[in-house]
Each structure stands twice: as structure tokens, then as C-alpha cells.
PDB file of C-alpha atoms in Angstrom:
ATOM      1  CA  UNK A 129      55.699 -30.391-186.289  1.00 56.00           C
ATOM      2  CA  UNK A 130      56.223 -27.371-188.281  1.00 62.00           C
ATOM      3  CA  UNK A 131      52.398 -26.424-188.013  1.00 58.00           C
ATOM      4  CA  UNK A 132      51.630 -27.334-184.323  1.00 62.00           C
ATOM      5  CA  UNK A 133      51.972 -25.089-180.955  1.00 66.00           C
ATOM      6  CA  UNK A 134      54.514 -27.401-179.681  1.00 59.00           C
ATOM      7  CA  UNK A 135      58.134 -26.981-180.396  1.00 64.00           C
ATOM      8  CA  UNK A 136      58.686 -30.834-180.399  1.00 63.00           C
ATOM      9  CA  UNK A 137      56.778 -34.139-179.323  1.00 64.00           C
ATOM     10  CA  UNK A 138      57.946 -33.719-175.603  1.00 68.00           C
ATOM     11  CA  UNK A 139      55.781 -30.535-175.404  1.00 70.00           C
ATOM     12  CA  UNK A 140      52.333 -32.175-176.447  1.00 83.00           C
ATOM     13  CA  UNK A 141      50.197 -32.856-173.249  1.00 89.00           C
ATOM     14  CA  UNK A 142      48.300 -35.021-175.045  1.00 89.00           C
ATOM     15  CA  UNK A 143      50.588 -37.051-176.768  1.00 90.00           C
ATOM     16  CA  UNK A 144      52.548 -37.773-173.501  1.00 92.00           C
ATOM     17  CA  UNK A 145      48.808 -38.338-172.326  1.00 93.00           C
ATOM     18  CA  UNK A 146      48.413 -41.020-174.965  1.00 94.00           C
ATOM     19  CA  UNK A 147      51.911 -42.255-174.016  1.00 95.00           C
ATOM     20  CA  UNK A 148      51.464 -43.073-170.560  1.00 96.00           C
ATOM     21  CA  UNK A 149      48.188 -44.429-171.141  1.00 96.00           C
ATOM     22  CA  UNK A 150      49.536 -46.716-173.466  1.00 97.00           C
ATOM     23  CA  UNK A 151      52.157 -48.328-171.257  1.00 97.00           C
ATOM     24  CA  UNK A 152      49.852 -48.089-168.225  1.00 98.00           C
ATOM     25  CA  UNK A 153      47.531 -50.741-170.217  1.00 97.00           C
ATOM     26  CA  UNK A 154      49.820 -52.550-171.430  1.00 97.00           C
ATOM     27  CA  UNK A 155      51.051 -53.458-168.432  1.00 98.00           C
ATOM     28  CA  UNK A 156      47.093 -54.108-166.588  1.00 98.00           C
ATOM     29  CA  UNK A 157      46.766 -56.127-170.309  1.00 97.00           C
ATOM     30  CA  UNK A 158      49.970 -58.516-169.434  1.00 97.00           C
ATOM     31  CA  UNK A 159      48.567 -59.054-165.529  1.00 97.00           C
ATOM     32  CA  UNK A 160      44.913 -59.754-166.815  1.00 97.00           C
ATOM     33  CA  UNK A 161      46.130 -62.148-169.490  1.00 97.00           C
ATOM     34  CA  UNK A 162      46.653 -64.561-166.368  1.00 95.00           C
ATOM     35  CA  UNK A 163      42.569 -64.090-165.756  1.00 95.00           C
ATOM     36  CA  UNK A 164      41.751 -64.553-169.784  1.00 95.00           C
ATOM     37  CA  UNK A 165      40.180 -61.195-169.441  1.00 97.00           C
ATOM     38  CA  UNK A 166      40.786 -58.032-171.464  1.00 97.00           C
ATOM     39  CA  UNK A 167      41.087 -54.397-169.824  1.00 97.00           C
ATOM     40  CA  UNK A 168      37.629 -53.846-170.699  1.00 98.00           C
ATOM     41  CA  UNK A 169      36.267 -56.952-169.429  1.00 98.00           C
ATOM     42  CA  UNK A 170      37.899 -56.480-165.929  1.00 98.00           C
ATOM     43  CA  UNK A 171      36.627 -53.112-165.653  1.00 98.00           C
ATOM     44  CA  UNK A 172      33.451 -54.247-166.404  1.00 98.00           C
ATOM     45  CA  UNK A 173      33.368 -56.492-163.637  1.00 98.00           C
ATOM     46  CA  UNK A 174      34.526 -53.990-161.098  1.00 98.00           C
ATOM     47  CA  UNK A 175      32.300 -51.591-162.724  1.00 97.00           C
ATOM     48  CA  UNK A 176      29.679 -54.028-161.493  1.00 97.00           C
ATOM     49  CA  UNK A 177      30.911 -54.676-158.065  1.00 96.00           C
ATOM     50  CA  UNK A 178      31.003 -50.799-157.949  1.00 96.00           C
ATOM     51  CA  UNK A 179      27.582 -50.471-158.381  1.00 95.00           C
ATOM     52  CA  UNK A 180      26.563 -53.540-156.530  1.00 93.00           C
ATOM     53  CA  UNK A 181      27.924 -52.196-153.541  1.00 91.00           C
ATOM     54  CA  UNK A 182      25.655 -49.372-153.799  1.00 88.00           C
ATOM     55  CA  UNK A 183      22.471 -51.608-153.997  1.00 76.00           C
ATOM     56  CA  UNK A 184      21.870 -50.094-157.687  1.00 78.00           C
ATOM     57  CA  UNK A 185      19.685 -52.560-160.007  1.00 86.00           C
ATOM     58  CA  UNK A 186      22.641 -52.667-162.740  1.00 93.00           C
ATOM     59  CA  UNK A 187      21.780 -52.363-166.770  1.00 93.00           C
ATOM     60  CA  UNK A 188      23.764 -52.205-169.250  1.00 94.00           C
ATOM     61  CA  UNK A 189      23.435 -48.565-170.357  1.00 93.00           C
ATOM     62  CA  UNK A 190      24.493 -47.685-165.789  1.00 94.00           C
ATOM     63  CA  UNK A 191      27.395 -49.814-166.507  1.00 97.00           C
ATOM     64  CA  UNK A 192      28.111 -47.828-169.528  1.00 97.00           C
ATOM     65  CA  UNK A 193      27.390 -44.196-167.942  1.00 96.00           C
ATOM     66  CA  UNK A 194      29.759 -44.810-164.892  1.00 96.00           C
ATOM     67  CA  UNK A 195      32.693 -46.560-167.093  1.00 97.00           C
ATOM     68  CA  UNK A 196      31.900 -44.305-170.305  1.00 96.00           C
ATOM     69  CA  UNK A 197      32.345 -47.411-172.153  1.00 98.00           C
ATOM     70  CA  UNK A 198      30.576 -47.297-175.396  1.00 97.00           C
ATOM     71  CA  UNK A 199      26.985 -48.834-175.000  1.00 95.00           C
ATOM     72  CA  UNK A 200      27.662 -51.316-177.551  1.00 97.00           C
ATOM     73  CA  UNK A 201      30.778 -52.438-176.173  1.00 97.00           C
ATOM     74  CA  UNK A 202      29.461 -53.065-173.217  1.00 97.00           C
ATOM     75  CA  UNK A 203      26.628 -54.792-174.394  1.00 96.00           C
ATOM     76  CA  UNK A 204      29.213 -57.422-176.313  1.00 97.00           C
ATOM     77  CA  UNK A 205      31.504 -57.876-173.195  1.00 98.00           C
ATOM     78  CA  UNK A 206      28.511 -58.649-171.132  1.00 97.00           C
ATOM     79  CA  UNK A 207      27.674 -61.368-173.317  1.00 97.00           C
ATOM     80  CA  UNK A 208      31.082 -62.855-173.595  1.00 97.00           C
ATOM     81  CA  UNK A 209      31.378 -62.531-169.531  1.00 98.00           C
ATOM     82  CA  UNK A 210      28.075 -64.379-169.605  1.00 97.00           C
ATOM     83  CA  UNK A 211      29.144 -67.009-171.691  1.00 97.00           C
ATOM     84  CA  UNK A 212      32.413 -67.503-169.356  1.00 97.00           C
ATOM     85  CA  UNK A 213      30.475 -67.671-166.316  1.00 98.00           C
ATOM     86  CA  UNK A 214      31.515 -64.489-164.946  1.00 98.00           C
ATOM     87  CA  UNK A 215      28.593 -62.426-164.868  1.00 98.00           C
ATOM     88  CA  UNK A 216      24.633 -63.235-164.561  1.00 96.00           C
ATOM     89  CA  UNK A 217      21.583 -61.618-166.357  1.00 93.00           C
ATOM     90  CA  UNK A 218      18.331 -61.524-165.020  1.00 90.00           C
ATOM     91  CA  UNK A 219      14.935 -59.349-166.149  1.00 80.00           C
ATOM     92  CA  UNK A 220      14.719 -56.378-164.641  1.00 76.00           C
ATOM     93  CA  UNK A 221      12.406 -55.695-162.294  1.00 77.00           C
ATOM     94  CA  UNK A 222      10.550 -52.910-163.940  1.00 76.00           C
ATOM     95  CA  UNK A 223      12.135 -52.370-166.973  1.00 75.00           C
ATOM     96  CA  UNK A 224      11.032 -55.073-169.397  1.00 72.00           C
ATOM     97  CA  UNK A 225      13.573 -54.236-172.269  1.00 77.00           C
ATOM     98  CA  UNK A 226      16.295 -54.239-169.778  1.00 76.00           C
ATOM     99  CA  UNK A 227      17.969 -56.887-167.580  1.00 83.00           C
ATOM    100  CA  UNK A 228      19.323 -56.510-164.139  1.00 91.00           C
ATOM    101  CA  UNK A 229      23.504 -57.714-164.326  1.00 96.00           C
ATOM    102  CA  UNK A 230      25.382 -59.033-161.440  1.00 96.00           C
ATOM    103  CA  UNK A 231      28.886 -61.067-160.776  1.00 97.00           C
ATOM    104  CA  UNK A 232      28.561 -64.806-160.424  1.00 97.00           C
ATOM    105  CA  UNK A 233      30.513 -66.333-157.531  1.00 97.00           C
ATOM    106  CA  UNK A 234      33.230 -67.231-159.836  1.00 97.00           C
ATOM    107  CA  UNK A 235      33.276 -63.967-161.416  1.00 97.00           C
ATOM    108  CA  UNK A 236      33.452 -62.258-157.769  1.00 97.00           C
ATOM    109  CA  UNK A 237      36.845 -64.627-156.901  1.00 96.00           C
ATOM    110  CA  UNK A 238      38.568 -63.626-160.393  1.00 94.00           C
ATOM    111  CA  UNK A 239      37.564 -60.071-160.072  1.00 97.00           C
ATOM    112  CA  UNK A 240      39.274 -60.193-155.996  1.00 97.00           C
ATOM    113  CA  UNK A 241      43.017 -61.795-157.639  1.00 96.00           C
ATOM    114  CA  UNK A 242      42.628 -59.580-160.222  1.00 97.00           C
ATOM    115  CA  UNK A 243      42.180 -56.338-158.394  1.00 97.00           C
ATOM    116  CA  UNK A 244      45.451 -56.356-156.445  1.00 97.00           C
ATOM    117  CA  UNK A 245      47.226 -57.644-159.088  1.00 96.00           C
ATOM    118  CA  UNK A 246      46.141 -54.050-161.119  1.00 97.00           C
ATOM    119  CA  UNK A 247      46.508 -52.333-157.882  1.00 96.00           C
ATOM    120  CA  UNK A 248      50.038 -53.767-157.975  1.00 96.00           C
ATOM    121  CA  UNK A 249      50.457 -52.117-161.536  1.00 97.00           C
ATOM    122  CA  UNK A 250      49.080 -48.782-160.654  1.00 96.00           C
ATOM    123  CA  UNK A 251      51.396 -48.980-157.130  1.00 95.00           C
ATOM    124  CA  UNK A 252      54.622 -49.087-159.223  1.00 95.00           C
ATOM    125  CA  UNK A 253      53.103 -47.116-162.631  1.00 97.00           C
ATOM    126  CA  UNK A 254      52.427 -44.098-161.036  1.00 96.00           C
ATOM    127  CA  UNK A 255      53.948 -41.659-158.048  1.00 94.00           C
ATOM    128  CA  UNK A 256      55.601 -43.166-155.237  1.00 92.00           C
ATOM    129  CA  UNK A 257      54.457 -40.730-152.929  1.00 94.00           C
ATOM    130  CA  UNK A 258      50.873 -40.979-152.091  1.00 93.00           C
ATOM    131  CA  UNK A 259      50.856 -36.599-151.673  1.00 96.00           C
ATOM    132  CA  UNK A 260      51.713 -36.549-155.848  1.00 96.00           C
ATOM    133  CA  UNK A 261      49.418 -39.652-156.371  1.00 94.00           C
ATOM    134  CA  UNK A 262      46.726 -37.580-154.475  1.00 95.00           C
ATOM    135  CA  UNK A 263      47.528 -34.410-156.691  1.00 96.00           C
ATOM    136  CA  UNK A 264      47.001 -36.656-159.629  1.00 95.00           C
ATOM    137  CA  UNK A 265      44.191 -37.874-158.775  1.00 95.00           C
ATOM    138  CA  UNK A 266      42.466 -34.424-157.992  1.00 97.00           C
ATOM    139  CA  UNK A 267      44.071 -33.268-161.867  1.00 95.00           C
ATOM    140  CA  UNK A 268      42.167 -35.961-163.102  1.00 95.00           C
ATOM    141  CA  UNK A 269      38.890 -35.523-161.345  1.00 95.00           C
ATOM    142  CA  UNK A 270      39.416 -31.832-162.779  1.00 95.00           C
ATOM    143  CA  UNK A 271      39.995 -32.795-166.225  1.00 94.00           C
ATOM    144  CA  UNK A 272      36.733 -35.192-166.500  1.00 93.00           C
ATOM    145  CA  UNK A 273      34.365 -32.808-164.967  1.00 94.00           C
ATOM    146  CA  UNK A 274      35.573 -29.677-166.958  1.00 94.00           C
ATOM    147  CA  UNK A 275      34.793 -32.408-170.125  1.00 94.00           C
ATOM    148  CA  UNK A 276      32.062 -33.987-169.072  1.00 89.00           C
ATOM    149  CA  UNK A 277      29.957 -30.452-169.042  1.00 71.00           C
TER     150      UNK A 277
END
């Protein structure tokens, strides 16, 4: 663009950004579709075993604060994971407008085939070596706290 820093398209960070990001999930989308889950719904799940694992009562709004998934989003995917049998609501124990969320059984067995079916993905999307797929990592732990401030 005339009007824009760049020179051309292969100079925009953010559009190569977008780019990879775009292939990346469409290629977690095609694995999940196996699962009948979308993107969101599987990292929901894990979200939850995340947090599970750290003996945290689990809402809706922690689910949303550690994925940054949009609090309504979440709140719709929890119902439809509900309704498939993946995930179970109970009242919280203190908080009376909240409930306390946690994988059933069968959402626990979907979430462990789909996990190293994504880490499959991510093993041949990104950096063969594990030194530039630890630099990577580190760039992107840099980028989202600089942004998160």
C-alpha cells in the first residue's frame, strides 16, 4: 500500500501474523473435526483440565481470564459442551451466581485423543528444532505481557 510503512505485504508483521495463524487453525480445525469440536471448544476443555490440575474451583469468567476468550463465548460453548456431555456444571461453593465447571469422563477421553492429535499439528506447523521453537515461545510470552499491561 501506497499509504502504509511497509513497502509490500511481505513486510507487514502483522499480516504474516494473521497468515500463519490462519493456516495454523485451519489445520487444528481439520484434526478436531474428527472430535465434532471447534478450536474454541477444545481449548475450552484443556483450558479446564489446565485449571483442574491446579485444584482451582473453575467459573466461567477463570476460564475466560486464562484463555482470553470473550466471556460470552465462553459462556455459549460451555453450554453446548454441556449439552454433548463433555463438561459438568455444578453450584459453586460460595459464589451463588456462579457455578463450579469440570470435564466429564467422556469429555476427559476426547480431550486425551485430541491433544496429541494438535500436538501433532503444532510438531510439524512450527520449527523443527526445539532451540527456535523455544525462541518462539519466549517471543510470544514477550509479546502478551508487553500487551497485556
Amino acid at each position: 500500500m501506497k499509504f502504509a510503512e511497509c513497502k509490500n505485504h511481505k513486510e507487514s508483521i502483522g499480516l504474516l501474523f494473521w497468515q500463519s495463524s490462519m493456516l495454523w487453525q485451519r489445520k487444528i480445525k481439520q484434526v478436531l473435526q474428527a472430535y465434532n469440536l471447534t478450536h474454541t471448544q477444545f481449548v475450552i476443555l484443556a483450558v479446564i483440565e489446565e485449571l483442574s490440575e491446579q485444584e482451582i474451583c473453575i467459573t466461567q469468567k477463570k476460564i475466560s481470564d486464562f484463555s482470553m476468550i470473550d466471556v460470552m463465548t465462553v459462556s455459549s460453548t460451555v453450554r453446548l459442551l454441556e449439552k454433548k456431555g463433555l463438561i459438568c456444571r455444578m453450584p459453586h461453593e460460595t459464589d451463588t451466581r456462579a457455578n463450579s465447571i469440570s470435564n466429564t469422563e467422556k469429555g476427559k477421553n476426547f480431550l486425551k485423543k485430541a491433544v496429541i492429535e494438535v500436538e501433532g499439528i503444532d510438531k510439524t506447523f512450527f520449527f523443527t528444532s526445539a532451540e527456535e521453537n523455544t525462541q518462539f515461545q519466549q517471543m510470544l510470552s514477550q509479546l502478551l505481557s508487553k500487551n497485556l499491561m
